[in-house]
Structures are given as structure tokens and as C-alpha cells.
Amino acid sequence: MSRKKNPKYLGFLGFLGFVGFKYFRDYDIASLSYFAYFAFFGYFWLSKIAAEMIDERYLENSRRAKAVSFNLALVEVAVLYLIISLTMVSRAVLAVVSAFCFASLLIAYAVAFYSFEKR
């Protein structure tokens, strides 16, 4: 009997995001990209739903959650480009903001999908 793969342990990769705070010790801009690992915390929500059978309601809720995260992405990109064009910000600030934008999109999808499934 085969078991269905459950990505619940991928959520623990989110703790790699705390490596990004190493920037404040060595001021290496590359370490700021570790903040994107916070996106893996979304798997804690997605793993609760992964055991269910995929049906029409599941697919519809996935589409609705993608729409919510897409709207968030539009707002984040608009704000990011306004910040870039109106102010002089450093590369470090842009790296942190873009990493947090990436993480927030995946977490927003996971939370929205979980909330749609549990309604």
C-alpha cells in the first residue's frame, strides 16, 4: 500500500529565513536573500489540506487563493516600483523587500487556500 506524500515537513525549511539576520553581523547583501525561506512556513497550512482528495471544490478554492495572492502581488510590485522610482534606496533594502514580497505571496496563497477549504 503506497502512502500519499505529505509536504508538512517542508514547513521547517522556513526557519532558514532566520539566517538572513546574519546580514547585521557581516553586512553581506547576499545573506538577505535567506529571508525568502520564510515562504516555506506556508507548508504548515498546505499540509493540513494535502491529505484530502482533489475534487472540483479543491480546484476552485485553489483558483480563488491564487487570485487573492495575485492581487497582493500587484499591490506589492506597484509599491516596490514606487519606492524605487521616488527614493534612493540601497541594494540591501531592495533585497530585503523583494525577499519578503516573495515570502508573503506564498504564505498568502497558503492561508487563503486553507481558509477557503475550511469554509
XYZ file of C-alpha atoms in Angstrom, residues 55-70 109 113 116:
19
model
C -12.095 17.352 -6.462
C -13.834 20.297 -8.140
C -14.177 22.252 -4.904
C -10.466 21.789 -4.183
C -9.527 23.109 -7.640
C -11.922 26.051 -7.349
C -10.539 27.004 -3.945
C -7.023 26.781 -5.358
C -8.007 29.165 -8.166
C -9.579 31.592 -5.705
C -6.491 31.520 -3.479
C -4.264 32.174 -6.494
C -6.440 35.173 -7.373
C -6.038 36.571 -3.846
C -2.267 36.161 -3.940
C -2.136 37.652 -7.462
C -1.685 31.700 -1.018
C -6.334 28.303 0.333
C -11.331 28.619 1.564
